[in-house]
CSV table of C-alpha atoms in Angstrom, one decimal:
chain,number,residue,atom,x,y,z
A,1,MET,CA,13.6,7.9,17.8
A,2,PRO,CA,13.0,7.1,14.1
A,3,ILE,CA,14.5,4.2,12.2
A,4,ASP,CA,15.3,3.3,8.6
A,5,LEU,CA,14.9,-0.3,7.4
A,6,HIS,CA,15.9,0.1,3.7
A,7,VAL,CA,19.4,1.4,2.9
A,8,HIS,CA,21.9,0.4,0.2
A,9,SER,CA,25.7,0.6,0.3
A,10,LEU,CA,28.4,0.5,-2.5
A,11,TYR,CA,28.4,-3.3,-2.0
A,12,SER,CA,25.4,-3.3,-4.3
A,13,ASP,CA,24.0,-0.3,-6.1
A,14,GLY,CA,24.6,2.4,-3.5
A,15,THR,CA,27.4,4.9,-3.6
A,16,HIS,CA,28.6,5.0,0.0
A,17,PRO,CA,30.4,2.6,2.2
A,18,PRO,CA,28.4,1.0,5.1
A,19,ALA,CA,30.3,3.0,7.8
A,20,ARG,CA,29.4,6.3,6.1
A,21,LEU,CA,25.7,5.2,6.1
A,22,VAL,CA,25.9,4.5,9.8
A,23,ASP,CA,27.4,7.9,10.4
A,24,ALA,CA,24.6,9.5,8.5
A,25,ALA,CA,22.0,7.5,10.5
A,26,VAL,CA,23.5,8.7,13.8
A,27,THR,CA,23.7,12.3,12.6
A,28,VAL,CA,19.9,12.4,11.9
A,29,GLY,CA,19.1,10.7,15.2
A,30,LEU,CA,18.1,7.2,14.1
A,31,SER,CA,17.9,4.5,16.7
A,32,ALA,CA,18.2,1.7,14.2
A,33,MET,CA,19.1,1.1,10.5
A,34,ALA,CA,18.9,-1.9,8.3
A,35,LEU,CA,21.6,-2.4,5.6
A,36,THR,CA,19.7,-4.2,2.7
A,37,ASP,CA,22.0,-4.5,-0.2
A,38,HIS,CA,21.0,-6.5,-3.2
A,39,ASP,CA,21.8,-10.3,-3.2
A,40,LEU,CA,24.6,-10.3,-0.7
A,41,PHE,CA,25.7,-9.7,2.9
A,42,ASP,CA,29.3,-8.4,2.2
A,43,GLY,CA,28.7,-5.0,3.8
A,44,ILE,CA,27.1,-6.3,7.0
A,45,PRO,CA,30.4,-6.8,9.1
A,46,GLU,CA,31.5,-3.2,8.3
A,47,ALA,CA,28.1,-1.8,9.1
A,48,GLU,CA,27.9,-3.7,12.4
A,49,ALA,CA,31.4,-2.6,13.5
A,50,ALA,CA,30.5,1.1,12.7
A,51,ALA,CA,27.2,0.8,14.5
A,52,GLU,CA,28.5,-0.8,17.8
A,53,GLY,CA,27.4,1.4,20.7
A,54,ARG,CA,25.8,4.0,18.5
A,55,LEU,CA,22.6,2.4,17.0
A,56,GLU,CA,21.0,-0.9,16.3
A,57,LEU,CA,22.2,-2.4,13.0
A,58,VAL,CA,19.7,-4.8,11.5
A,59,PRO,CA,21.4,-7.1,9.0
A,60,GLY,CA,19.3,-7.5,5.9
A,61,ILE,CA,19.1,-8.0,2.1
A,62,GLU,CA,16.9,-7.1,-0.9
A,63,LEU,CA,15.9,-9.8,-3.4
A,64,SER,CA,14.1,-9.5,-6.7
A,65,VAL,CA,11.6,-12.3,-6.9
A,66,LYS,CA,8.7,-13.7,-9.0
A,67,TRP,CA,5.2,-13.2,-7.8
A,68,GLY,CA,3.0,-15.0,-10.3
A,69,ASP,CA,3.7,-13.3,-13.6
A,70,ARG,CA,5.0,-10.2,-11.9
A,71,LYS,CA,8.4,-9.1,-10.4
A,72,MET,CA,8.6,-7.6,-6.9
A,73,HIS,CA,11.3,-6.7,-4.4
A,74,LEU,CA,11.5,-8.4,-1.0
A,75,LEU,CA,13.4,-7.3,2.0
A,76,GLY,CA,14.8,-9.9,4.4
A,77,LEU,CA,15.5,-8.4,7.9
A,78,TRP,CA,17.6,-10.1,10.6
A,79,VAL,CA,19.3,-12.3,8.0
A,80,GLY,CA,23.1,-12.3,7.4
A,81,PRO,CA,26.3,-14.1,6.7
A,82,GLY,CA,26.3,-17.8,7.3
A,83,SER,CA,22.5,-18.1,7.3
A,84,ALA,CA,20.4,-20.6,5.3
A,85,LEU,CA,19.7,-17.9,2.9
A,86,ASP,CA,23.4,-17.1,2.4
A,87,GLU,CA,24.1,-20.6,1.4
A,88,HIS,CA,21.9,-20.2,-1.7
A,89,LEU,CA,22.8,-16.6,-2.8
A,90,ASP,CA,25.4,-17.8,-5.3
A,91,GLU,CA,22.5,-19.0,-7.4
A,92,VAL,CA,20.9,-15.5,-7.4
A,93,ARG,CA,24.2,-13.8,-8.2
A,94,ARG,CA,24.7,-16.2,-11.1
A,95,PHE,CA,21.3,-15.2,-12.5
A,96,ARG,CA,22.3,-11.6,-12.2
A,97,SER,CA,25.7,-12.2,-13.9
A,98,MET,CA,24.1,-13.9,-16.8
A,99,ARG,CA,21.7,-11.0,-17.3
A,100,ASN,CA,24.6,-8.4,-17.0
A,101,VAL,CA,26.5,-10.1,-19.9
A,102,ALA,CA,23.3,-10.2,-22.0
A,103,MET,CA,22.7,-6.5,-21.4
A,104,ILE,CA,26.2,-5.4,-22.1
A,105,GLU,CA,26.1,-7.4,-25.4
A,106,ALA,CA,22.8,-5.7,-26.3
A,107,LEU,CA,24.4,-2.3,-25.6
A,108,ALA,CA,27.3,-3.1,-27.8
A,109,ALA,CA,25.0,-4.2,-30.6
A,110,MET,CA,23.2,-0.8,-30.3
A,111,GLY,CA,26.4,1.2,-30.6
A,112,TYR,CA,27.2,1.6,-27.0
A,113,PRO,CA,30.4,-0.4,-26.6
A,114,ILE,CA,31.1,-1.0,-22.9
A,115,THR,CA,32.8,-4.0,-21.4
A,116,VAL,CA,32.1,-6.3,-18.5
A,117,ASP,CA,35.5,-5.2,-17.1
A,118,GLU,CA,34.6,-1.5,-17.3
A,119,VAL,CA,31.4,-2.2,-15.5
A,120,ALA,CA,33.0,-4.3,-12.8
A,121,ASP,CA,35.7,-1.6,-12.2
A,122,ARG,CA,32.9,0.9,-11.7
A,123,ALA,CA,31.1,-1.3,-9.2
A,124,GLU,CA,34.2,-1.5,-7.0
A,125,LYS,CA,32.7,-4.1,-4.6
A,126,GLY,CA,29.9,-6.6,-4.4
A,127,VAL,CA,27.3,-7.2,-7.1
A,128,ILE,CA,27.2,-5.6,-10.5
A,129,GLY,CA,24.0,-4.2,-11.9
A,130,ARG,CA,22.3,-1.8,-14.3
A,131,PRO,CA,23.3,1.3,-12.3
A,132,HIS,CA,27.0,0.5,-12.9
A,133,MET,CA,26.4,0.2,-16.6
A,134,ALA,CA,24.7,3.6,-16.5
A,135,ASP,CA,27.7,5.0,-14.6
A,136,VAL,CA,30.1,3.9,-17.4
A,137,LEU,CA,27.9,5.3,-20.1
A,138,VAL,CA,27.7,8.7,-18.3
A,139,GLU,CA,31.4,8.7,-17.7
A,140,LYS,CA,32.0,8.1,-21.4
A,141,GLY,CA,29.9,11.2,-22.1
A,142,LEU,CA,27.2,9.4,-23.9
A,143,PHE,CA,24.5,10.5,-21.4
A,144,SER,CA,24.2,13.3,-18.8
A,145,THR,CA,22.6,11.3,-16.0
A,146,ASN,CA,21.9,7.8,-14.9
A,147,ALA,CA,18.2,8.5,-15.1
A,148,GLU,CA,18.6,9.3,-18.8
A,149,VAL,CA,20.4,6.0,-19.4
A,150,PHE,CA,17.6,4.1,-17.7
A,151,GLU,CA,14.9,5.9,-19.7
A,152,ALA,CA,16.6,5.4,-23.0
A,153,LEU,CA,18.2,1.9,-22.6
A,154,LEU,CA,18.2,0.1,-19.3
A,155,GLY,CA,14.9,0.5,-17.6
A,156,ASP,CA,12.3,-2.2,-17.6
A,157,GLY,CA,11.0,-2.6,-21.2
A,158,ALA,CA,13.8,-0.4,-22.6
A,159,PRO,CA,15.7,-1.6,-25.7
A,160,ALA,CA,18.8,-3.0,-23.9
A,161,TYR,CA,16.9,-4.4,-20.9
A,162,ARG,CA,17.1,-8.2,-20.4
A,163,ASP,CA,15.2,-10.1,-17.7
A,164,ARG,CA,16.8,-12.7,-15.4
A,165,GLU,CA,15.8,-15.7,-13.6
A,166,ARG,CA,14.4,-15.1,-10.1
A,167,TRP,CA,13.3,-17.2,-7.1
A,168,SER,CA,9.7,-17.5,-6.5
A,169,LEU,CA,8.2,-15.3,-3.7
A,170,ARG,CA,7.5,-18.5,-1.7
A,171,ARG,CA,11.1,-19.8,-1.9
A,172,ALA,CA,12.5,-16.4,-0.9
A,173,VAL,CA,10.1,-16.1,2.1
A,174,ASP,CA,10.8,-19.6,3.2
A,175,LEU,CA,14.6,-19.1,3.2
A,176,ILE,CA,14.3,-15.8,5.0
A,177,VAL,CA,12.2,-17.4,7.7
A,178,GLU,CA,14.4,-20.4,7.9
A,179,SER,CA,17.3,-18.0,8.5
A,180,GLY,CA,15.5,-16.5,11.5
A,181,GLY,CA,14.4,-13.3,9.7
A,182,VAL,CA,11.2,-11.6,8.6
A,183,ALA,CA,10.2,-10.8,5.0
A,184,VAL,CA,8.9,-7.3,4.1
A,185,ALA,CA,7.5,-6.4,0.8
A,186,ALA,CA,9.4,-3.4,-0.6
A,187,HIS,CA,7.9,-0.3,-2.3
A,188,PRO,CA,4.6,-2.0,-3.3
A,189,HIS,CA,3.8,0.6,-5.9
A,190,THR,CA,5.9,-1.6,-8.2
A,191,VAL,CA,3.2,-4.2,-8.2
A,192,ALA,CA,0.0,-2.1,-7.7
A,193,ASP,CA,-1.1,1.3,-8.9
A,194,ASP,CA,-4.5,1.9,-7.3
A,195,ALA,CA,-6.4,1.1,-4.1
A,196,ASP,CA,-7.9,-2.1,-5.4
A,197,GLY,CA,-4.5,-3.3,-6.5
A,198,PHE,CA,-2.9,-2.5,-3.2
A,199,ARG,CA,-5.7,-4.4,-1.3
A,200,SER,CA,-5.3,-7.4,-3.5
A,201,ALA,CA,-1.5,-7.3,-3.1
A,202,PHE,CA,-1.5,-6.9,0.7
A,203,ALA,CA,-3.9,-9.8,1.1
A,204,ALA,CA,-1.6,-12.0,-1.1
A,205,PHE,CA,1.5,-10.8,0.9
A,206,ALA,CA,-0.1,-11.9,4.2
A,207,GLU,CA,-1.1,-15.3,2.8
A,208,ALA,CA,2.5,-15.8,1.5
A,209,GLY,CA,3.9,-15.4,5.0
A,210,ILE,CA,5.3,-11.9,4.6
A,211,ALA,CA,5.4,-10.1,7.9
A,212,GLY,CA,5.4,-6.4,6.8
A,213,VAL,CA,5.0,-4.1,3.8
A,214,GLU,CA,6.9,-0.9,3.2
A,215,CYS,CA,4.4,1.9,3.8
A,216,TRP,CA,6.6,4.6,5.4
A,217,TYR,CA,8.6,5.0,2.1
A,218,GLY,CA,10.8,7.8,1.1
A,219,GLU,CA,9.2,8.3,-2.4
A,220,TYR,CA,5.6,8.3,-1.1
A,221,PRO,CA,3.7,11.5,-0.1
A,222,PRO,CA,2.7,11.7,3.5
A,223,ALA,CA,-1.0,11.0,2.9
A,224,GLN,CA,-0.2,7.9,0.9
A,225,ARG,CA,2.0,6.6,3.7
A,226,VAL,CA,-0.8,6.9,6.2
A,227,ALA,CA,-3.4,5.3,3.9
A,228,MET,CA,-1.1,2.4,3.1
A,229,ALA,CA,-0.2,1.9,6.8
A,230,ALA,CA,-3.9,1.6,7.7
A,231,MET,CA,-4.5,-0.9,4.8
A,232,ALA,CA,-1.5,-3.0,6.0
A,233,GLU,CA,-2.9,-3.1,9.5
A,234,ARG,CA,-6.3,-4.3,8.1
A,235,HIS,CA,-4.5,-7.2,6.5
A,236,GLY,CA,-2.4,-8.2,9.5
A,237,LEU,CA,0.8,-6.8,8.1
A,238,VAL,CA,3.3,-4.5,10.0
A,239,PRO,CA,3.6,-1.2,8.2
A,240,SER,CA,7.4,-1.0,7.7
A,241,GLY,CA,9.4,1.7,6.1
A,242,GLY,CA,12.7,3.1,4.9
A,243,SER,CA,14.3,5.7,2.7
A,244,ASP,CA,15.6,3.3,0.1
A,245,HIS,CA,18.8,5.5,0.1
A,246,HIS,CA,21.3,4.7,-2.7
A,247,GLY,CA,23.2,8.0,-2.9
A,248,GLY,CA,23.0,11.0,-5.2
A,249,ARG,CA,23.8,9.5,-8.5
A,250,ARG,CA,21.3,6.6,-8.0
A,251,LYS,CA,18.3,8.2,-6.3
A,252,PRO,CA,19.0,11.9,-5.9
A,253,GLY,CA,17.4,13.5,-2.8
A,254,LEU,CA,16.6,10.4,-0.9
A,255,GLU,CA,18.7,10.7,2.3
A,256,VAL,CA,19.2,8.1,5.1
A,257,GLY,CA,16.5,8.3,7.7
A,258,VAL,CA,14.6,11.3,6.3
A,259,GLY,CA,14.0,10.5,2.6
A,260,ARG,CA,13.2,13.8,0.9
A,261,GLY,CA,13.1,15.5,4.3
A,262,ASP,CA,9.6,14.5,5.6
A,263,LEU,CA,10.0,10.8,6.2
A,264,VAL,CA,9.7,9.5,9.8
A,265,VAL,CA,9.5,5.7,10.3
A,266,PRO,CA,8.2,5.1,13.8
A,267,ASP,CA,10.6,3.1,16.0
A,268,GLU,CA,7.7,0.9,17.2
A,269,VAL,CA,7.9,-0.8,13.7
A,270,LEU,CA,11.1,-2.4,14.8
A,271,ASP,CA,9.6,-4.1,17.9
A,272,ARG,CA,6.6,-5.2,16.0
A,273,LEU,CA,8.7,-6.8,13.3
A,274,LYS,CA,10.9,-8.5,15.9
A,275,GLU,CA,7.8,-10.1,17.3
A,276,ARG,CA,7.1,-11.7,13.9
A,277,ARG,CA,10.5,-13.4,13.8
A,278,PRO,CA,10.3,-17.2,14.0
A,279,GLU,CA,10.9,-18.8,17.4
């Protein structure tokens, strides 16, 4: 049975509660699902309760980290509330909060007056981020879609974008391992754009103690998934995968377990990643 090791709930920038994501995973026949919200574990208890007796729930997280002069996203699997990682997440959320204020101030200066309170109300639960700012701008009738807001204002390099402090890749990997989990590099196309770039990145990931890399990814065409999985194997990395489901307003068409309809993450990935967990 297939699995999905990259799913977001409304506790970060997804649109659905954890229990609904579990229901969706069961409906499409998954044997396991990882909840990997950004920067917190608040949705894990709800997901675990919904999953009991139905599928294996892998507690996880997604972190944005520094890798040299680049940014990348890192998944931590089998980490959760009360872990060594959890003890340090307030720092990460503080970095995020400071960036949010700076971006909202930038939007106001550009003639898009939204407030921190409006954005927080839109977020409902958990962490606040750029998608929630986009929601407010769309609801005010200033843009038609979240994608338009990101292209015009909030995407990397756009006029209202502001960077934030991030942990180093090394620190994030160390805390994940200390917490009994494994680190997986998420959607590596964000740090490489050709075969040579992927080879260099995969080699660096392995050297950094990362256990796997997301190859069976919802946004990749089938041929790319196969090629990346073979490259991961050559570098001693487990080819992991997931839909990166956020919900319709965030990433339209990416559904739990199946991505755009053709995603199948082999269940053997789960066992192979488990074998890489620290003793």
